[in-house]
XYZ file of C-alpha atoms in Angstrom:
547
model
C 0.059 51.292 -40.023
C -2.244 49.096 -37.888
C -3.060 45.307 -39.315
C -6.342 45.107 -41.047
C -9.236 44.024 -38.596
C -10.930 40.642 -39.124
C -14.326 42.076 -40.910
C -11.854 43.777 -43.581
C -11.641 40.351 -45.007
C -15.193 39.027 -44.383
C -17.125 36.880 -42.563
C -15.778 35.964 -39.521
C -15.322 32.353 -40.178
C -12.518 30.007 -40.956
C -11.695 31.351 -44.095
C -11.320 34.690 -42.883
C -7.294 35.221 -42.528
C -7.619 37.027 -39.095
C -9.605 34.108 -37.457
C -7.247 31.592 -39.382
C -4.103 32.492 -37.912
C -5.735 33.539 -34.525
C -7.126 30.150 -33.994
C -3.655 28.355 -35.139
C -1.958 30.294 -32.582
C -4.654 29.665 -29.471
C -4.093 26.184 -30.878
C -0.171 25.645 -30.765
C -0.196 27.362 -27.233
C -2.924 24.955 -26.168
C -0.480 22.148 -26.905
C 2.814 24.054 -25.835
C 1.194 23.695 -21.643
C -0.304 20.363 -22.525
C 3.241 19.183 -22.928
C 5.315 21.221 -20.483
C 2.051 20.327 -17.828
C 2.932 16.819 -17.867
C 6.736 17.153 -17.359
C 8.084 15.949 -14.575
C 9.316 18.939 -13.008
C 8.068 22.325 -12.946
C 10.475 24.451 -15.273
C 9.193 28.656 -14.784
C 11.471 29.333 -18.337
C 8.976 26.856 -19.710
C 5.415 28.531 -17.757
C 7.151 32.237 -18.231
C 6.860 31.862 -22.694
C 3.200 30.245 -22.479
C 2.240 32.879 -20.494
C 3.875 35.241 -22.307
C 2.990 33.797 -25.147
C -0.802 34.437 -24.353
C -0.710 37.853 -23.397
C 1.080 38.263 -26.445
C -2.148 36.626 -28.581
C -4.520 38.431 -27.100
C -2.960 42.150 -26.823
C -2.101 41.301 -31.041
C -6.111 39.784 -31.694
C -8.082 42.399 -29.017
C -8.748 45.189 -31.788
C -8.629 42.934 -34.511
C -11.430 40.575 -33.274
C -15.080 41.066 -32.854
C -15.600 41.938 -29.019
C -18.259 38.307 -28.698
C -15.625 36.404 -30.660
C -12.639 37.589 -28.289
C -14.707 36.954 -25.224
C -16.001 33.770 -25.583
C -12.293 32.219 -27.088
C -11.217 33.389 -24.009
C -13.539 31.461 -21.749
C -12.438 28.217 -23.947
C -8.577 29.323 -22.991
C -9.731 29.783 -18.784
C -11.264 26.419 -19.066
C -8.183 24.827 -20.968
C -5.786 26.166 -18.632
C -8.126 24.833 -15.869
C -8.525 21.959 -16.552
C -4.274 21.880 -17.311
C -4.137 23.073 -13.725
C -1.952 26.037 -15.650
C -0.537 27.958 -12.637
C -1.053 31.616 -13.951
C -0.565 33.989 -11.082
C 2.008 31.405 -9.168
C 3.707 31.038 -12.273
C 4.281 35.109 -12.803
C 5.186 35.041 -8.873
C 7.736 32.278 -9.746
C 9.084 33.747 -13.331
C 9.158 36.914 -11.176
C 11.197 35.870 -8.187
C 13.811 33.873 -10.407
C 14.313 37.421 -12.923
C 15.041 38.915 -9.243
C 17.444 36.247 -8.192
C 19.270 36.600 -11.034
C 19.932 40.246 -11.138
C 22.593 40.275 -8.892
C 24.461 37.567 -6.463
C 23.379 39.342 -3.629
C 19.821 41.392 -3.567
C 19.708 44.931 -2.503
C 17.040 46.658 -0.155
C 15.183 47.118 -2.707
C 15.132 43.431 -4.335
C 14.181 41.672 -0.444
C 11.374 44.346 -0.656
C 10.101 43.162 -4.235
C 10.592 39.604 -2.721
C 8.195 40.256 0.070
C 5.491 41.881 -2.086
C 5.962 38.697 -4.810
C 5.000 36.627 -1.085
C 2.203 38.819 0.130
C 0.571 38.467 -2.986
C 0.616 34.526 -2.951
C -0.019 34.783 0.933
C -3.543 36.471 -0.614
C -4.393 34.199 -3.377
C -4.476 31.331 -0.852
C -6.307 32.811 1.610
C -8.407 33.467 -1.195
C -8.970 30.127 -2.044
C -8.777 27.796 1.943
C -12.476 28.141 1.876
C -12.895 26.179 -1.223
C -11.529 22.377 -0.487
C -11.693 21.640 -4.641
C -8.853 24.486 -5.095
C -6.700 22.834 -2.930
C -4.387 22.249 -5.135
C -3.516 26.011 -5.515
C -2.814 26.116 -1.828
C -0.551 23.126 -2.348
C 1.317 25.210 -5.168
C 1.051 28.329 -3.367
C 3.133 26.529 -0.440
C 5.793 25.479 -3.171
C 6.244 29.085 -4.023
C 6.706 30.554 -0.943
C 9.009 27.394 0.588
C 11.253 28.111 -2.708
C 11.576 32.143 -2.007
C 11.567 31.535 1.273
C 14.706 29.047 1.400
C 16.503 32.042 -0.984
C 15.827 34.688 1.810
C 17.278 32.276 4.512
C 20.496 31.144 2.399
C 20.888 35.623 2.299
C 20.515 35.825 6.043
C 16.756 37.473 6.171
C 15.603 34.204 8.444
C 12.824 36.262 10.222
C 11.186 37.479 7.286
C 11.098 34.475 5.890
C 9.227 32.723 8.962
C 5.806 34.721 9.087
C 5.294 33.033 5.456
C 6.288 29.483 6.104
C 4.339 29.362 9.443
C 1.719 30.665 6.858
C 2.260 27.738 4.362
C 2.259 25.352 7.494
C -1.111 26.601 8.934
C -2.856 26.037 5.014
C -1.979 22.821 4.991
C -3.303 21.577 8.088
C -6.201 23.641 7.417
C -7.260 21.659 4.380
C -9.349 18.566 4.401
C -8.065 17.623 0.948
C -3.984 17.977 2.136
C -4.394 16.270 5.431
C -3.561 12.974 4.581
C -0.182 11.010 4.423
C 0.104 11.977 0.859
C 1.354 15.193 1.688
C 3.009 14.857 4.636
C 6.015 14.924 4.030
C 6.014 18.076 2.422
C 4.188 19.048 5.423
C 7.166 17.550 7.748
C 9.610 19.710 5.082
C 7.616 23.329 5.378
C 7.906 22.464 9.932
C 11.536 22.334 9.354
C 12.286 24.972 7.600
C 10.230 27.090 10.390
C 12.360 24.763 12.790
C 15.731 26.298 11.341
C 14.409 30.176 10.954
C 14.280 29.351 14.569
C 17.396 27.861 15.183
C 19.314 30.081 12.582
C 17.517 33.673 15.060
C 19.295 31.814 18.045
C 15.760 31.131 19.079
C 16.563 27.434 20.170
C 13.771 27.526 22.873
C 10.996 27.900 20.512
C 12.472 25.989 17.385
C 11.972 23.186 20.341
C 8.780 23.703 21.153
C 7.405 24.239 17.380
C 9.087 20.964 16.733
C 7.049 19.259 19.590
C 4.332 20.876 18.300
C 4.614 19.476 14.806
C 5.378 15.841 15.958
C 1.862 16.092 17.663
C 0.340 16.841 14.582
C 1.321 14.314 13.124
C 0.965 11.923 15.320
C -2.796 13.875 15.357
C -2.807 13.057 11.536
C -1.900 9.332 11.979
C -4.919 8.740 14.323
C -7.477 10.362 12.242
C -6.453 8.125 9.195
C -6.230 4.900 11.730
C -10.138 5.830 12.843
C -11.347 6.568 8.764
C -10.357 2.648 8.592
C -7.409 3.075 5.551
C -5.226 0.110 5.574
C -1.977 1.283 6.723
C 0.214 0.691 3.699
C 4.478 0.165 3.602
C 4.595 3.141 2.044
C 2.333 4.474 4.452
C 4.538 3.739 7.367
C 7.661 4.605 6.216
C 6.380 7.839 5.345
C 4.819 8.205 9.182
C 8.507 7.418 10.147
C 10.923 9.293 8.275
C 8.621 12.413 9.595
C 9.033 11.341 12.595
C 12.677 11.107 12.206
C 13.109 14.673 10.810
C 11.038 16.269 13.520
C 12.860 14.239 16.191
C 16.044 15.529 15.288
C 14.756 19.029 15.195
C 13.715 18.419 19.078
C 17.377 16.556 19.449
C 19.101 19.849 18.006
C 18.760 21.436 21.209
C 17.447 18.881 24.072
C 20.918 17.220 23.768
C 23.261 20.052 24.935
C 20.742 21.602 27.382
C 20.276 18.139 29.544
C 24.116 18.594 29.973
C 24.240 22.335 31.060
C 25.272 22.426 34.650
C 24.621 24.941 37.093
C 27.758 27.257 37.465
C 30.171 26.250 40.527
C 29.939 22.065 40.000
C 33.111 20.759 39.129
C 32.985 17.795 35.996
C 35.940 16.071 35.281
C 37.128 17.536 31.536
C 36.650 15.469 28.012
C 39.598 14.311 25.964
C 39.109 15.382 22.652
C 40.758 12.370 21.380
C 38.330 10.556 19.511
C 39.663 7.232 18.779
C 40.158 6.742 22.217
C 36.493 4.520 23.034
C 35.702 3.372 18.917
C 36.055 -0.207 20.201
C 34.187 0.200 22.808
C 30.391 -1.040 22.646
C 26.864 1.061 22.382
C 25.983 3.305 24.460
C 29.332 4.415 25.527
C 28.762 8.021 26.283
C 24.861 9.922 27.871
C 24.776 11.348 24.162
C 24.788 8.180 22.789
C 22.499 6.693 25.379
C 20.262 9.607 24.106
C 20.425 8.791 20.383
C 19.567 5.386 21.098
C 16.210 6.119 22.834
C 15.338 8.448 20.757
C 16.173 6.851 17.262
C 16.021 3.648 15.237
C 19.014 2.699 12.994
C 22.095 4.428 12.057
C 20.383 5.974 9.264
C 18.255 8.455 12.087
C 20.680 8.145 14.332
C 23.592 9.812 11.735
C 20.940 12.381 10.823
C 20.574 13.805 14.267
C 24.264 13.867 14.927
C 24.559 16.195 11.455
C 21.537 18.419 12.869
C 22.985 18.870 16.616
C 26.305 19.659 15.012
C 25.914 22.046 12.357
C 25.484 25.874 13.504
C 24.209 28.224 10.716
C 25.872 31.125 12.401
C 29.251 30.125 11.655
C 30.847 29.756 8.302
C 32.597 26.455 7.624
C 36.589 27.903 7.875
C 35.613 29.574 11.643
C 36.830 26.769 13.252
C 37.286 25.705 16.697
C 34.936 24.676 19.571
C 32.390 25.984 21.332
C 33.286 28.202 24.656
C 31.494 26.085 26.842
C 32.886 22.843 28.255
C 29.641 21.005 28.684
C 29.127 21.914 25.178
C 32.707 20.963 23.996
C 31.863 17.834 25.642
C 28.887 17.279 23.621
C 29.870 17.952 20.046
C 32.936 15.299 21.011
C 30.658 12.865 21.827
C 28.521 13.660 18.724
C 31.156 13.694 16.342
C 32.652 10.146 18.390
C 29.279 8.533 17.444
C 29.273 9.793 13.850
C 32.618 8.553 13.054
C 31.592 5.100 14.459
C 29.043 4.674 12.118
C 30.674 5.945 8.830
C 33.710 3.979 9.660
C 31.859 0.549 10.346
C 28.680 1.363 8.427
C 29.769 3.373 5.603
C 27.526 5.266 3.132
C 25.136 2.729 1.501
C 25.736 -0.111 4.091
C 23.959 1.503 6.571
C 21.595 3.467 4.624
C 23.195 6.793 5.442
C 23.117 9.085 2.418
C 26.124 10.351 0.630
C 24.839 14.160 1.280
C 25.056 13.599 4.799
C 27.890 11.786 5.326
C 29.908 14.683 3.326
C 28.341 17.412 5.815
C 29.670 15.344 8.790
C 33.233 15.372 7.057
C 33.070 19.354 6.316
C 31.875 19.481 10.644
C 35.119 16.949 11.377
C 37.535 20.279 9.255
C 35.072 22.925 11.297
C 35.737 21.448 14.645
C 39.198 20.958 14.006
C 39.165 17.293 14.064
C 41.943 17.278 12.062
C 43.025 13.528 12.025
C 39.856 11.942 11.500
C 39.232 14.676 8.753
C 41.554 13.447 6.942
C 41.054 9.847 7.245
C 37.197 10.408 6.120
C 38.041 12.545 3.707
C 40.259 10.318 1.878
C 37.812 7.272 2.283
C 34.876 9.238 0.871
C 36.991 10.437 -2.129
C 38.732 7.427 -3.094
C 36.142 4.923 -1.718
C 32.134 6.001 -2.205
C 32.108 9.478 -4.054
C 33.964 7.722 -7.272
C 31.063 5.300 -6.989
C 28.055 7.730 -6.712
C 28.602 8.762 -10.348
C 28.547 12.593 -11.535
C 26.271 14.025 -9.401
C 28.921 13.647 -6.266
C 31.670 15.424 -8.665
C 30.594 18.530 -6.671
C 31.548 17.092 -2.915
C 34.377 15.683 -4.601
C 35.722 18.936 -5.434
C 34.950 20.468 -1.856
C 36.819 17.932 -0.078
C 39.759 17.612 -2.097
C 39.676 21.833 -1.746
C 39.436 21.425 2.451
C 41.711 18.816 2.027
C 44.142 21.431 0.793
C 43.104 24.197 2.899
C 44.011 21.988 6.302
C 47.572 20.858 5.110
C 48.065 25.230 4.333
C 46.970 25.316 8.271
C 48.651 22.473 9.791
C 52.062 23.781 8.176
C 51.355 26.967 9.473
C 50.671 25.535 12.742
C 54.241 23.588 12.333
C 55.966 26.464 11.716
C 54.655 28.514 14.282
C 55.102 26.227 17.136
C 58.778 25.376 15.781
C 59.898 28.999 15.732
C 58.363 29.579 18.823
C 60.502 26.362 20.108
C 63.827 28.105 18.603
C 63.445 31.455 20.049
C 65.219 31.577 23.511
C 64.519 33.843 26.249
C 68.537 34.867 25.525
C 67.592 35.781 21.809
C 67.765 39.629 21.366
C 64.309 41.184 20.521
C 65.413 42.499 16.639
C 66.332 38.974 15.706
C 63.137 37.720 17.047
C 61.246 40.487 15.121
C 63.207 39.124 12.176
C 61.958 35.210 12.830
C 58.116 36.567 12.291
C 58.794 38.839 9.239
C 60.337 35.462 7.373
C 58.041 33.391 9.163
C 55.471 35.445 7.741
C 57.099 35.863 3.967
C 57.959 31.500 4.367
C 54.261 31.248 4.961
C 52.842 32.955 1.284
C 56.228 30.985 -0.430
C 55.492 27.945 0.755
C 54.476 24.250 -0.467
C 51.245 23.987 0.740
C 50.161 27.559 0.203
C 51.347 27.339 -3.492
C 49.302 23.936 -3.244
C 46.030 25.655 -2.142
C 46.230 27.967 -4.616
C 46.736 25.465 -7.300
C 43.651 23.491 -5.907
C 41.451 26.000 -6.126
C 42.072 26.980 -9.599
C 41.363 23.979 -10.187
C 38.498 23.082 -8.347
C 36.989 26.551 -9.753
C 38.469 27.218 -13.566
C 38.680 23.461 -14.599
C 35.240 22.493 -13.691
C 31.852 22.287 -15.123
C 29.377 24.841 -14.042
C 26.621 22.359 -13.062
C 29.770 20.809 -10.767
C 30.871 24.224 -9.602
C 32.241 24.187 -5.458
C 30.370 26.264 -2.765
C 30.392 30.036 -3.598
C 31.224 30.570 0.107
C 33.583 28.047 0.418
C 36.095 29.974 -2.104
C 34.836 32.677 -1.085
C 36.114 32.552 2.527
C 39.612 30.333 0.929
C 40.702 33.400 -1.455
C 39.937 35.643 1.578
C 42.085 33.733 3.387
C 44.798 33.892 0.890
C 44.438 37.349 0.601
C 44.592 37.959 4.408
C 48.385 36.017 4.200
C 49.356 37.978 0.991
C 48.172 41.473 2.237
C 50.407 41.243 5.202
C 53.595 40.119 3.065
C 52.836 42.614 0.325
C 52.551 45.859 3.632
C 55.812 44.628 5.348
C 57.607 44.665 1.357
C 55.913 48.408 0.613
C 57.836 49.812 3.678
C 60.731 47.417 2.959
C 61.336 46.208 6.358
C 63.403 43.753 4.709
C 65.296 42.594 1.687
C 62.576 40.164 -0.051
C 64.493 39.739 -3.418
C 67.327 37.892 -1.208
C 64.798 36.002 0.308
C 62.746 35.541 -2.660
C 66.230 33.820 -4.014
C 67.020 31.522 -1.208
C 63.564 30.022 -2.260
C 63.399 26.194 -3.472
C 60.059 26.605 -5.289
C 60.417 30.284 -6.735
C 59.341 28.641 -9.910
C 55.983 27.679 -8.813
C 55.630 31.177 -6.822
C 56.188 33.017 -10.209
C 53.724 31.529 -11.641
C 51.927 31.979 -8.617
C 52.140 35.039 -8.724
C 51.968 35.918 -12.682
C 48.036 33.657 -12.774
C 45.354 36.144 -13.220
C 42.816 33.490 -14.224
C 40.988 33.047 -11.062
C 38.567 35.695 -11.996
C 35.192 33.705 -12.499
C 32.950 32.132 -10.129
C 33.726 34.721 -6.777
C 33.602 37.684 -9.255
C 36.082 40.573 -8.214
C 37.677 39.078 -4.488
C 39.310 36.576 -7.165
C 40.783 39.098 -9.336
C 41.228 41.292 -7.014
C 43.735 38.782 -4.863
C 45.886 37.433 -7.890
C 46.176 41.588 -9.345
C 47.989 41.888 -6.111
C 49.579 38.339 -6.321
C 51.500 39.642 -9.476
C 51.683 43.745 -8.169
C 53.379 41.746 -5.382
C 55.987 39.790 -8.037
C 56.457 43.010 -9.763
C 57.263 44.517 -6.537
C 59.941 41.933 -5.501
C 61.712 41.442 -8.911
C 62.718 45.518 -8.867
């Protein structure tokens, strides 16, 4: 049965039941935004139930309501929500991208698709609106919304999708009178480098350059017009003209500093230790690259952010390590990472302004470029000494680290043993017993110390920890596949019993801690199945070698 319309009961006035309740619910969503509007971050959970919420009131009221009385309560709601600055269509566009980010970890075909339409749309509404400089703050919000889907299609590898829509964002904004002043630079200076890295992350360094250029001159553009309107340059003013300044720079550093080493091919240059300790007590500049950061930045704080940005190559994932192929470019990154260290380990985090974040991304570089020594040294400092300090919100880094920390002392006993069998082996040494050395090499690897240690340290790092605190999805990721890689080749060579592994598997000193290796199955959250999946084969593999 349908509910009663309002002139069932009456006169349409506030003793009627229908306009009662109607006008008590138009009046507790009224306050619901005027609260949630003046929080200090935008929450879409919060936006999604007002707006649904709404629709809800007026899909119940429509046929219940005279059509005058509908109408005109919901010209009083437009103006509300007006005047609230309630963000309607961005808000479904936002409650709509984060229902399709949380479907699954990684989007199908068909999600990117629904992404792009949920972008095209706001990439309308604001063209809608540039004409009109008092809606400028919907192009403002519109820019928020595509920067935050935007940044999700880049961290899934769909960088040149993501570009038309930021270059987009970036042309609104210096478009409109009402955003071109230093109060919204430096989102501004954020939207350029995220166009800067779609570049960067396409391997199109040459452009990513040049757009970088190109944004400094805007700003610089921007700083002249507000010096000729006569506004008093502020301290907050300048700092903000110079930490823009700073980020853009360092975009233009990313590349300029390896290309004004490349050589031509055939000229001979003498070839770079890659000991780093080697010139720490010598003075500034002590290398070109350094002679380059100086000209080009003030303070250790800039300085330290370039060296991050020239280092850190979005094509590789953090456990491919090794240098680059090319000497001059070997030469570089040594030189960058020499000038890093200097400043973390005589201006560390907080003494020298440099911020925690980065200073844990130039560790994470020090493991990628197989600095192994200084890794650890770092490392240890920034656990012990500054991340303790930093309070809760560091707990995360903490966790990486100590995980890396674990993952190089796995390697460097591989390495170890590796180099010492290959020291053992004689040319004399018949080729069977040789074949035997790498089958228990192989078999001492899984069994050993370290790689019982790893495995340990990640269950911890992953089952013991908060989920706000949670470690890097691809970090473990690429850790258990690693672990998996060591155990797959031990648990082949037992299937076609090449050799005895219960003998071996008695000789062991630890075969405690390898059972229970072995028998854990509670790795199974965080990396979803490549968890399981390893430690199901971890105890098939126990099963195997205890028959």
């Amino acid at each position: 049965m349908n509910p009663l319309q309002a002139s069932f009961y009456g006169k349409i006035d506030q003793r009627n039941p229908v306009i009662s309740a109607f006008d008590g619910d138009i009046k507790e969503f009224m306050s619901f935004m005027k609260r949630i509007s003046n929080l200090p971050t935008y929450d879409h959970n919060s936006y999604a139930r007002g707006a649904k919420t709404l629709f809800k009131i007026w899909n119940e009221y429509k046929p219940r309501l005279p059509t005058s009385y509908y109408e005109e309560h919901m010209l009083q709601v437009a103006d509300f929500l007006f005047d609230v600055k309630f963000r309607a269509l961005q808000g479904v566009c936002l409650c709509a991208f984060q229902l399709e980010r949380e479907k699954v970890s990684h989007p199908t075909q068909e999600g990117i698709q629904e992404l792009l339409n949920i972008l095209g749309f706001v990439r309308i509404l604001m063209q809608a609106v540039l004409p009109h400089e008092h809606l400028c703050w919907v192009l403002y919000n519109g820019s928020l919304c595509i920067y935050n889907i935007c940044r999700y299609l880049m961290s899934m590898s769909y960088t040149s999708q993501a570009m038309e829509f930021l270059l987009w964002a970036c042309i609104c904004l210096e478009t409109s009178i009402p955003l071109m002043t230093a109060k919204f630079l430096a989102w501004r200076v954020t939207l350029y480098c995220a166009v800067c890295q779609c570049h960067y992350d396409s391997q199109a360094n040459v452009q990513a350059e040049a757009f970088a250029r190109r944004a400094l001159c805007k700003v610089s553009e921007l700083g002249k017009l507000e010096e000729m309107s006569g506004l008093a340059a502020t301290t907050e003013t300048q700092r903000t003209y110079k930490e823009a300044t700073v980020k853009l720079a360092a975009m233009v550093f990313k590349r300029s500093v390896y290309e004004h080493r490349r050589k031509p091919k055939g000229l001979l240059r003498p070839k770079q230790k890659s000991n780093l300790k080697e010139i720490h007590n010598m003075q500034w500049p002590r290398t070109p690259t350094e002679r380059a950061l100086m000209e080009m930045f003030e303070g250790n704080s800039a300085r330290f952010l370039a060296i991050v940005e020239a280092l850190w190559d979005s094509s590789r994932r953090l456990l491919q390590t090794g240098m680059p192929e090319e000497s001059e470019i070997q030469e570089v990154c040594l030189e960058l990472m020499t000038a890093g260290i200097s400043i973390l380990l005589f201006c560390f985090p907080g003494e020298s302004k440099v911020s925690v974040d980065a200073a844990v991304k130039f560790v994470k570089l020090l493991f990628h470029y197989e600095q192994w020594e200084m890794f650890c040294i770092l490392s240890d400092a920034m656990k012990h000494s500054v991340l303790p300090m930093e309070g809760q919100s560091y707990r995360k880094s903490k966790l990486e680290l100590c995980m890396l920390d674990s993952m190089e002392r796995f390697l460097s006993a591989q390495r170890n043993k590796f180099h010492s069998k290959e020291d053992t082996v004689s040319g004399t040494v018949c080729i069977s017993s040789s074949v035997s050395a790498e089958k228990d090499r192989q078999l001492g690897g899984v069994m050993s110390e370290e790689f019982v240690s790893l495995v340990q340290t990640l269950h911890t790092c992953v089952c013991d920890s908060a989920q706000d605190v949670l470690p890097d999805r691809d970090l473990v990721m690429d850790i258990v596949l690693n672990l998996w890689s060591k155990c797959k080749t031990v648990f082949q060579r037992a299937q076609v019993r090449h050799w005895d592994p219960v003998r071996f598997l008695n000789k062991m000193e630890n075969q405690e801690k390898v059972k229970y290796l072995y028998s854990n199955q509670s790795l199974q959250m965080y990396v979803l199945y490549m968890i399981a999946a390893s430690f199901i084969l971890f105890y098939s593999l126990s099963v195997f070698l205890s028959l």
